[in-house]
Amino acid sequence: MRTTAIVAALVGCLAFAAGARAEQVDLLLVLAADVSRSIDDGEFNLQRKGYAQAMTDPRVLRAIAGGRHHAIAITFVEWAGAPEQNVVIDWTVVRDEEGAGAVAATMLSAQRSFLGRTSISAAIDFSMERLAAAPAETDKRIIDISGDGTNNSGRAVTEARDQAVAAGITINGLAIINTQANPGYAFHTQPPGGLPKYYEENVIGGPGAFLIQVENFDTFAEAITRKLVTEIAGAPPPQQTASAR
């Protein structure tokens, strides 16, 4: 009787452990969007709409469906200065059009998080924390940093990047060329060679890392769509790329 009870208890524990295992997905993705003061309200709205449009794009949905687990997990965060990071959408597993639509709807309805300085380094650090808290599991972890300026708050961005890369995380970049910069853009240092080169040398890194240059906020949706398809499907990076660090 006692032996039977012990066996039953062990079976129960194993069943519980199996049920408690984290869900397997094809990608853990942190979408980290710059909402610093160099981005005015019109540009902010275009950026938000671009993310929402990309999430529901048929190309992105096909990429998700084509993966081994037919699912990705994403979290959407907004960032500005060193103490300013906010989770707009917590970790959500997306498998199909319904799930993607729910994420897109939240993106469009949420209030803007900040209007401060620009700390890419703090955005990377915060994204690392979010990855550590992810409820799903995969070997493929990516942080997407989109921004229109250089790091002007917090620690050195290269330090944050290098720590993320050392942990096996890839950081991809969207360098937005802000052609109608408002007065807040004066806080940015104009880097030698332009913003894309700055992102290549200081922000992106890790296995397969790449950069897309966005000519203005009007083309943001198409850029993020191409970026998502590349990341989810593991396709060759789009034209504007940089080698991994």
mmCIF file of N, CA, C and O in Angstrom, residues 110-188:
data_model
loop_
_atom_site.group_PDB
_atom_site.id
_atom_site.type_symbol
_atom_site.label_atom_id
_atom_site.label_comp_id
_atom_site.label_asym_id
_atom_site.label_seq_id
_atom_site.Cartn_x
_atom_site.Cartn_y
_atom_site.Cartn_z
ATOM 1 N N ALA A 110 -3.366 52.436 -26.253
ATOM 2 C CA ALA A 110 -2.607 52.822 -25.056
ATOM 3 C C ALA A 110 -2.095 54.256 -25.150
ATOM 4 O O ALA A 110 -1.782 54.760 -26.232
ATOM 5 N N GLN A 111 -2.006 54.910 -23.999
ATOM 6 C CA GLN A 111 -1.478 56.262 -23.934
ATOM 7 C C GLN A 111 0.035 56.270 -24.145
ATOM 8 O O GLN A 111 0.721 55.273 -23.872
ATOM 9 N N ARG A 112 0.547 57.387 -24.623
ATOM 10 C CA ARG A 112 1.999 57.543 -24.755
ATOM 11 C C ARG A 112 2.641 57.479 -23.374
ATOM 12 O O ARG A 112 2.134 58.058 -22.409
ATOM 13 N N SER A 113 3.777 56.796 -23.286
ATOM 14 C CA SER A 113 4.396 56.560 -21.986
ATOM 15 C C SER A 113 5.229 57.726 -21.473
ATOM 16 O O SER A 113 5.132 58.089 -20.296
ATOM 17 N N PHE A 114 6.061 58.326 -22.327
ATOM 18 C CA PHE A 114 7.015 59.328 -21.859
ATOM 19 C C PHE A 114 7.233 60.418 -22.900
ATOM 20 O O PHE A 114 6.762 60.324 -24.038
ATOM 21 N N LEU A 115 8.003 61.421 -22.481
ATOM 22 C CA LEU A 115 8.444 62.489 -23.378
ATOM 23 C C LEU A 115 9.734 63.054 -22.775
ATOM 24 O O LEU A 115 9.774 64.171 -22.267
ATOM 25 N N GLY A 116 10.791 62.232 -22.792
ATOM 26 C CA GLY A 116 12.017 62.610 -22.084
ATOM 27 C C GLY A 116 13.253 62.526 -22.956
ATOM 28 O O GLY A 116 13.192 62.675 -24.178
ATOM 29 N N ARG A 117 14.382 62.269 -22.304
ATOM 30 C CA ARG A 117 15.640 62.164 -23.019
ATOM 31 C C ARG A 117 15.734 60.793 -23.702
ATOM 32 O O ARG A 117 14.714 60.103 -23.840
ATOM 33 N N THR A 118 16.946 60.392 -24.125
ATOM 34 C CA THR A 118 17.104 59.173 -24.920
ATOM 35 C C THR A 118 18.170 58.280 -24.297
ATOM 36 O O THR A 118 19.361 58.576 -24.385
ATOM 37 N N SER A 119 17.740 57.199 -23.675
ATOM 38 C CA SER A 119 18.694 56.254 -23.105
ATOM 39 C C SER A 119 18.515 54.889 -23.760
ATOM 40 O O SER A 119 17.724 54.060 -23.302
ATOM 41 N N ILE A 120 19.255 54.674 -24.836
ATOM 42 C CA ILE A 120 19.224 53.371 -25.502
ATOM 43 C C ILE A 120 19.779 52.301 -24.568
ATOM 44 O O ILE A 120 19.285 51.174 -24.532
ATOM 45 N N SER A 121 20.783 52.669 -23.789
ATOM 46 C CA SER A 121 21.389 51.701 -22.870
ATOM 47 C C SER A 121 20.385 51.213 -21.833
ATOM 48 O O SER A 121 20.286 50.003 -21.569
ATOM 49 N N ALA A 122 19.606 52.129 -21.257
ATOM 50 C CA ALA A 122 18.595 51.723 -20.280
ATOM 51 C C ALA A 122 17.492 50.905 -20.936
ATOM 52 O O ALA A 122 16.923 49.999 -20.320
ATOM 53 N N ALA A 123 17.185 51.215 -22.197
ATOM 54 C CA ALA A 123 16.193 50.426 -22.927
ATOM 55 C C ALA A 123 16.666 48.991 -23.105
ATOM 56 O O ALA A 123 15.885 48.038 -22.959
ATOM 57 N N ILE A 124 17.950 48.817 -23.414
ATOM 58 C CA ILE A 124 18.505 47.467 -23.552
ATOM 59 C C ILE A 124 18.479 46.743 -22.208
ATOM 60 O O ILE A 124 18.078 45.579 -22.114
ATOM 61 N N ASP A 125 18.907 47.424 -21.146
ATOM 62 C CA ASP A 125 18.907 46.808 -19.812
ATOM 63 C C ASP A 125 17.502 46.383 -19.400
ATOM 64 O O ASP A 125 17.296 45.287 -18.864
ATOM 65 N N PHE A 126 16.526 47.242 -19.648
ATOM 66 C CA PHE A 126 15.139 46.939 -19.293
ATOM 67 C C PHE A 126 14.627 45.755 -20.130
ATOM 68 O O PHE A 126 13.927 44.876 -19.620
ATOM 69 N N SER A 127 14.986 45.735 -21.395
ATOM 70 C CA SER A 127 14.583 44.631 -22.267
ATOM 71 C C SER A 127 15.185 43.311 -21.801
ATOM 72 O O SER A 127 14.531 42.250 -21.893
ATOM 73 N N MET A 128 16.405 43.357 -21.295
ATOM 74 C CA MET A 128 17.030 42.157 -20.739
ATOM 75 C C MET A 128 16.221 41.635 -19.553
ATOM 76 O O MET A 128 16.003 40.418 -19.408
ATOM 77 N N GLU A 129 15.756 42.543 -18.714
ATOM 78 C CA GLU A 129 14.935 42.145 -17.569
ATOM 79 C C GLU A 129 13.631 41.507 -18.034
ATOM 80 O O GLU A 129 13.157 40.519 -17.456
ATOM 81 N N ARG A 130 13.052 42.062 -19.089
ATOM 82 C CA ARG A 130 11.802 41.496 -19.606
ATOM 83 C C ARG A 130 12.027 40.098 -20.171
ATOM 84 O O ARG A 130 11.191 39.209 -20.016
ATOM 85 N N LEU A 131 13.139 39.895 -20.853
ATOM 86 C CA LEU A 131 13.443 38.568 -21.382
ATOM 87 C C LEU A 131 13.609 37.556 -20.254
ATOM 88 O O LEU A 131 13.168 36.408 -20.364
ATOM 89 N N ALA A 132 14.229 37.977 -19.163
ATOM 90 C CA ALA A 132 14.414 37.079 -18.022
ATOM 91 C C ALA A 132 13.081 36.688 -17.396
ATOM 92 O O ALA A 132 12.970 35.620 -16.784
ATOM 93 N N ALA A 133 12.070 37.546 -17.551
ATOM 94 C CA ALA A 133 10.759 37.282 -16.958
ATOM 95 C C ALA A 133 9.785 36.622 -17.928
ATOM 96 O O ALA A 133 8.614 36.421 -17.583
ATOM 97 N N ALA A 134 10.232 36.281 -19.115
ATOM 98 C CA ALA A 134 9.335 35.721 -20.133
ATOM 99 C C ALA A 134 8.759 34.380 -19.667
ATOM 100 O O ALA A 134 9.494 33.534 -19.144
ATOM 101 N N PRO A 135 7.459 34.157 -19.875
ATOM 102 C CA PRO A 135 6.834 32.897 -19.452
ATOM 103 C C PRO A 135 7.014 31.767 -20.458
ATOM 104 O O PRO A 135 6.691 30.622 -20.169
ATOM 105 N N ALA A 136 7.500 32.082 -21.641
ATOM 106 C CA ALA A 136 7.724 31.071 -22.683
ATOM 107 C C ALA A 136 9.219 30.847 -22.859
ATOM 108 O O ALA A 136 10.043 31.623 -22.366
ATOM 109 N N GLU A 137 9.562 29.784 -23.594
ATOM 110 C CA GLU A 137 10.969 29.424 -23.766
ATOM 111 C C GLU A 137 11.318 29.256 -25.239
ATOM 112 O O GLU A 137 10.501 28.799 -26.041
ATOM 113 N N THR A 138 12.553 29.633 -25.571
ATOM 114 C CA THR A 138 13.111 29.422 -26.891
ATOM 115 C C THR A 138 14.591 29.749 -26.834
ATOM 116 O O THR A 138 15.051 30.437 -25.919
ATOM 117 N N ASP A 139 15.327 29.265 -27.813
ATOM 118 C CA ASP A 139 16.742 29.618 -27.906
ATOM 119 C C ASP A 139 16.946 30.942 -28.635
ATOM 120 O O ASP A 139 18.049 31.484 -28.646
ATOM 121 N N LYS A 140 15.900 31.449 -29.265
ATOM 122 C CA LYS A 140 16.008 32.643 -30.096
ATOM 123 C C LYS A 140 15.410 33.842 -29.365
ATOM 124 O O LYS A 140 14.194 33.955 -29.205
ATOM 125 N N ARG A 141 16.273 34.751 -28.911
ATOM 126 C CA ARG A 141 15.836 35.923 -28.150
ATOM 127 C C ARG A 141 16.366 37.180 -28.830
ATOM 128 O O ARG A 141 17.576 37.306 -29.054
ATOM 129 N N ILE A 142 15.460 38.099 -29.132
ATOM 130 C CA ILE A 142 15.826 39.304 -29.879
ATOM 131 C C ILE A 142 15.240 40.538 -29.208
ATOM 132 O O ILE A 142 14.100 40.529 -28.747
ATOM 133 N N ILE A 143 16.044 41.590 -29.176
ATOM 134 C CA ILE A 143 15.579 42.914 -28.758
ATOM 135 C C ILE A 143 15.594 43.810 -29.984
ATOM 136 O O ILE A 143 16.619 43.935 -30.658
ATOM 137 N N ASP A 144 14.461 44.405 -30.294
ATOM 138 C CA ASP A 144 14.340 45.367 -31.391
ATOM 139 C C ASP A 144 14.385 46.774 -30.829
ATOM 140 O O ASP A 144 13.476 47.170 -30.096
ATOM 141 N N ILE A 145 15.395 47.532 -31.177
ATOM 142 C CA ILE A 145 15.488 48.924 -30.734
ATOM 143 C C ILE A 145 15.183 49.834 -31.909
ATOM 144 O O ILE A 145 15.876 49.821 -32.927
ATOM 145 N N SER A 146 14.124 50.645 -31.785
ATOM 146 C CA SER A 146 13.851 51.656 -32.806
ATOM 147 C C SER A 146 14.051 53.029 -32.185
ATOM 148 O O SER A 146 13.628 53.280 -31.055
ATOM 149 N N GLY A 147 14.714 53.917 -32.918
ATOM 150 C CA GLY A 147 14.952 55.250 -32.373
ATOM 151 C C GLY A 147 15.426 56.219 -33.429
ATOM 152 O O GLY A 147 15.838 55.820 -34.519
ATOM 153 N N ASP A 148 15.345 57.514 -33.080
ATOM 154 C CA ASP A 148 15.738 58.548 -34.045
ATOM 155 C C ASP A 148 16.926 59.369 -33.576
ATOM 156 O O ASP A 148 17.220 60.420 -34.150
ATOM 157 N N GLY A 149 17.619 58.900 -32.529
ATOM 158 C CA GLY A 149 18.753 59.679 -32.041
ATOM 159 C C GLY A 149 19.757 58.836 -31.274
ATOM 160 O O GLY A 149 19.588 57.629 -31.087
ATOM 161 N N THR A 150 20.784 59.500 -30.812
ATOM 162 C CA THR A 150 21.876 58.853 -30.102
ATOM 163 C C THR A 150 21.581 58.771 -28.607
ATOM 164 O O THR A 150 20.689 59.440 -28.087
ATOM 165 N N ASN A 151 22.339 57.939 -27.930
ATOM 166 C CA ASN A 151 22.217 57.787 -26.480
ATOM 167 C C ASN A 151 22.694 59.068 -25.792
ATOM 168 O O ASN A 151 23.829 59.485 -25.964
ATOM 169 N N ASN A 152 21.810 59.714 -25.002
ATOM 170 C CA ASN A 152 22.231 60.923 -24.281
ATOM 171 C C ASN A 152 21.836 60.886 -22.813
ATOM 172 O O ASN A 152 21.766 61.918 -22.149
ATOM 173 N N SER A 153 21.576 59.676 -22.307
ATOM 174 C CA SER A 153 21.195 59.515 -20.912
ATOM 175 C C SER A 153 21.566 58.112 -20.470
ATOM 176 O O SER A 153 21.487 57.162 -21.251
ATOM 177 N N GLY A 154 21.991 57.974 -19.213
ATOM 178 C CA GLY A 154 22.350 56.647 -18.705
ATOM 179 C C GLY A 154 23.769 56.242 -19.066
ATOM 180 O O GLY A 154 24.562 57.039 -19.552
ATOM 181 N N ARG A 155 24.081 54.984 -18.844
ATOM 182 C CA ARG A 155 25.445 54.500 -19.068
ATOM 183 C C ARG A 155 25.727 54.359 -20.565
ATOM 184 O O ARG A 155 24.839 54.535 -21.410
ATOM 185 N N ALA A 156 26.959 54.016 -20.881
ATOM 186 C CA ALA A 156 27.365 53.871 -22.274
ATOM 187 C C ALA A 156 26.557 52.768 -22.943
ATOM 188 O O ALA A 156 26.404 51.673 -22.394
ATOM 189 N N VAL A 157 26.057 53.058 -24.127
ATOM 190 C CA VAL A 157 25.213 52.083 -24.815
ATOM 191 C C VAL A 157 26.000 50.835 -25.199
ATOM 192 O O VAL A 157 25.457 49.719 -25.199
ATOM 193 N N THR A 158 27.288 50.981 -25.487
ATOM 194 C CA THR A 158 28.094 49.817 -25.863
ATOM 195 C C THR A 158 28.231 48.834 -24.703
ATOM 196 O O THR A 158 28.320 47.618 -24.921
ATOM 197 N N GLU A 159 28.245 49.344 -23.470
ATOM 198 C CA GLU A 159 28.316 48.455 -22.310
ATOM 199 C C GLU A 159 27.060 47.594 -22.222
ATOM 200 O O GLU A 159 27.133 46.383 -21.994
ATOM 201 N N ALA A 160 25.900 48.225 -22.395
ATOM 202 C CA ALA A 160 24.638 47.487 -22.340
ATOM 203 C C ALA A 160 24.550 46.485 -23.479
ATOM 204 O O ALA A 160 24.130 45.332 -23.290
ATOM 205 N N ARG A 161 24.941 46.929 -24.682
ATOM 206 C CA ARG A 161 24.906 46.021 -25.827
ATOM 207 C C ARG A 161 25.790 44.806 -25.598
ATOM 208 O O ARG A 161 25.372 43.664 -25.839
ATOM 209 N N ASP A 162 27.007 45.033 -25.143
ATOM 210 C CA ASP A 162 27.954 43.940 -24.986
ATOM 211 C C ASP A 162 27.481 42.931 -23.938
ATOM 212 O O ASP A 162 27.694 41.722 -24.094
ATOM 213 N N GLN A 163 26.838 43.399 -22.881
ATOM 214 C CA GLN A 163 26.315 42.482 -21.877
ATOM 215 C C GLN A 163 25.186 41.632 -22.448
ATOM 216 O O GLN A 163 25.082 40.435 -22.168
ATOM 217 N N ALA A 164 24.330 42.242 -23.260
ATOM 218 C CA ALA A 164 23.234 41.492 -23.882
ATOM 219 C C ALA A 164 23.787 40.443 -24.834
ATOM 220 O O ALA A 164 23.340 39.282 -24.836
ATOM 221 N N VAL A 165 24.739 40.827 -25.655
ATOM 222 C CA VAL A 165 25.327 39.896 -26.624
ATOM 223 C C VAL A 165 26.018 38.739 -25.904
ATOM 224 O O VAL A 165 25.921 37.576 -26.321
ATOM 225 N N ALA A 166 26.701 39.040 -24.791
ATOM 226 C CA ALA A 166 27.374 38.001 -24.023
ATOM 227 C C ALA A 166 26.376 36.992 -23.451
ATOM 228 O O ALA A 166 26.723 35.831 -23.215
ATOM 229 N N ALA A 167 25.133 37.424 -23.260
ATOM 230 C CA ALA A 167 24.086 36.539 -22.746
ATOM 231 C C ALA A 167 23.377 35.776 -23.863
ATOM 232 O O ALA A 167 22.405 35.060 -23.609
ATOM 233 N N GLY A 168 23.858 35.929 -25.104
ATOM 234 C CA GLY A 168 23.287 35.198 -26.220
ATOM 235 C C GLY A 168 22.093 35.856 -26.869
ATOM 236 O O GLY A 168 21.345 35.214 -27.605
ATOM 237 N N ILE A 169 21.911 37.137 -26.596
ATOM 238 C CA ILE A 169 20.768 37.874 -27.133
ATOM 239 C C ILE A 169 21.204 38.686 -28.338
ATOM 240 O O ILE A 169 22.299 39.262 -28.361
ATOM 241 N N THR A 170 20.349 38.753 -29.341
ATOM 242 C CA THR A 170 20.602 39.565 -30.528
ATOM 243 C C THR A 170 19.855 40.887 -30.395
ATOM 244 O O THR A 170 18.697 40.915 -29.978
ATOM 245 N N ILE A 171 20.526 41.974 -30.749
ATOM 246 C CA ILE A 171 19.888 43.298 -30.783
ATOM 247 C C ILE A 171 19.881 43.775 -32.222
ATOM 248 O O ILE A 171 20.934 43.939 -32.843
ATOM 249 N N ASN A 172 18.682 43.976 -32.765
ATOM 250 C CA ASN A 172 18.520 44.552 -34.093
ATOM 251 C C ASN A 172 18.070 46.001 -33.963
ATOM 252 O O ASN A 172 17.530 46.404 -32.929
ATOM 253 N N GLY A 173 18.285 46.780 -35.020
ATOM 254 C CA GLY A 173 17.987 48.202 -34.926
ATOM 255 C C GLY A 173 17.161 48.739 -36.079
ATOM 256 O O GLY A 173 17.257 48.254 -37.206
ATOM 257 N N LEU A 174 16.349 49.738 -35.753
ATOM 258 C CA LEU A 174 15.651 50.557 -36.739
ATOM 259 C C LEU A 174 16.109 51.989 -36.504
ATOM 260 O O LEU A 174 15.717 52.621 -35.521
ATOM 261 N N ALA A 175 16.951 52.481 -37.369
ATOM 262 C CA ALA A 175 17.446 53.852 -37.253
ATOM 263 C C ALA A 175 16.534 54.765 -38.063
ATOM 264 O O ALA A 175 16.510 54.700 -39.295
ATOM 265 N N ILE A 176 15.778 55.612 -37.373
ATOM 266 C CA ILE A 176 14.788 56.465 -38.026
ATOM 267 C C ILE A 176 15.416 57.820 -38.346
ATOM 268 O O ILE A 176 15.889 58.524 -37.451
ATOM 269 N N ILE A 177 15.441 58.174 -39.616
ATOM 270 C CA ILE A 177 15.960 59.471 -40.025
ATOM 271 C C ILE A 177 14.825 60.484 -39.869
ATOM 272 O O ILE A 177 13.893 60.521 -40.663
ATOM 273 N N ASN A 178 14.917 61.280 -38.816
ATOM 274 C CA ASN A 178 13.847 62.227 -38.492
ATOM 275 C C ASN A 178 14.024 63.496 -39.322
ATOM 276 O O ASN A 178 14.782 64.394 -38.976
ATOM 277 N N THR A 179 13.312 63.564 -40.435
ATOM 278 C CA THR A 179 13.477 64.678 -41.377
ATOM 279 C C THR A 179 12.738 65.944 -40.940
ATOM 280 O O THR A 179 12.956 67.003 -41.503
ATOM 281 N N GLN A 180 11.863 65.835 -39.938
ATOM 282 C CA GLN A 180 11.134 67.003 -39.457
ATOM 283 C C GLN A 180 11.322 67.119 -37.957
ATOM 284 O O GLN A 180 10.366 67.183 -37.188
ATOM 285 N N ALA A 181 12.575 67.099 -37.559
ATOM 286 C CA ALA A 181 12.890 67.078 -36.133
ATOM 287 C C ALA A 181 12.397 68.336 -35.433
ATOM 288 O O ALA A 181 12.605 69.448 -35.902
ATOM 289 N N ASN A 182 11.752 68.147 -34.286
ATOM 290 C CA ASN A 182 11.275 69.271 -33.480
ATOM 291 C C ASN A 182 12.400 69.769 -32.580
ATOM 292 O O ASN A 182 13.496 69.213 -32.573
ATOM 293 N N PRO A 183 12.177 70.836 -31.787
ATOM 294 C CA PRO A 183 13.242 71.378 -30.940
ATOM 295 C C PRO A 183 13.880 70.364 -29.996
ATOM 296 O O PRO A 183 15.044 70.504 -29.621
ATOM 297 N N GLY A 184 13.133 69.331 -29.614
ATOM 298 C CA GLY A 184 13.694 68.317 -28.735
ATOM 299 C C GLY A 184 14.867 67.586 -29.345
ATOM 300 O O GLY A 184 15.690 67.007 -28.642
ATOM 301 N N TYR A 185 14.970 67.609 -30.676
ATOM 302 C CA TYR A 185 16.058 66.906 -31.343
ATOM 303 C C TYR A 185 17.406 67.577 -31.096
ATOM 304 O O TYR A 185 18.453 66.981 -31.307
ATOM 305 N N ALA A 186 17.386 68.819 -30.614
ATOM 306 C CA ALA A 186 18.630 69.534 -30.349
ATOM 307 C C ALA A 186 19.452 68.859 -29.256
ATOM 308 O O ALA A 186 20.668 69.092 -29.150
ATOM 309 N N PHE A 187 18.825 67.998 -28.459
ATOM 310 C CA PHE A 187 19.540 67.313 -27.392
ATOM 311 C C PHE A 187 20.373 66.152 -27.917
ATOM 312 O O PHE A 187 21.149 65.573 -27.182
ATOM 313 N N HIS A 188 20.205 65.802 -29.174
ATOM 314 C CA HIS A 188 20.967 64.709 -29.757
ATOM 315 C C HIS A 188 22.265 65.231 -30.379
ATOM 316 O O HIS A 188 22.280 66.261 -31.046
#
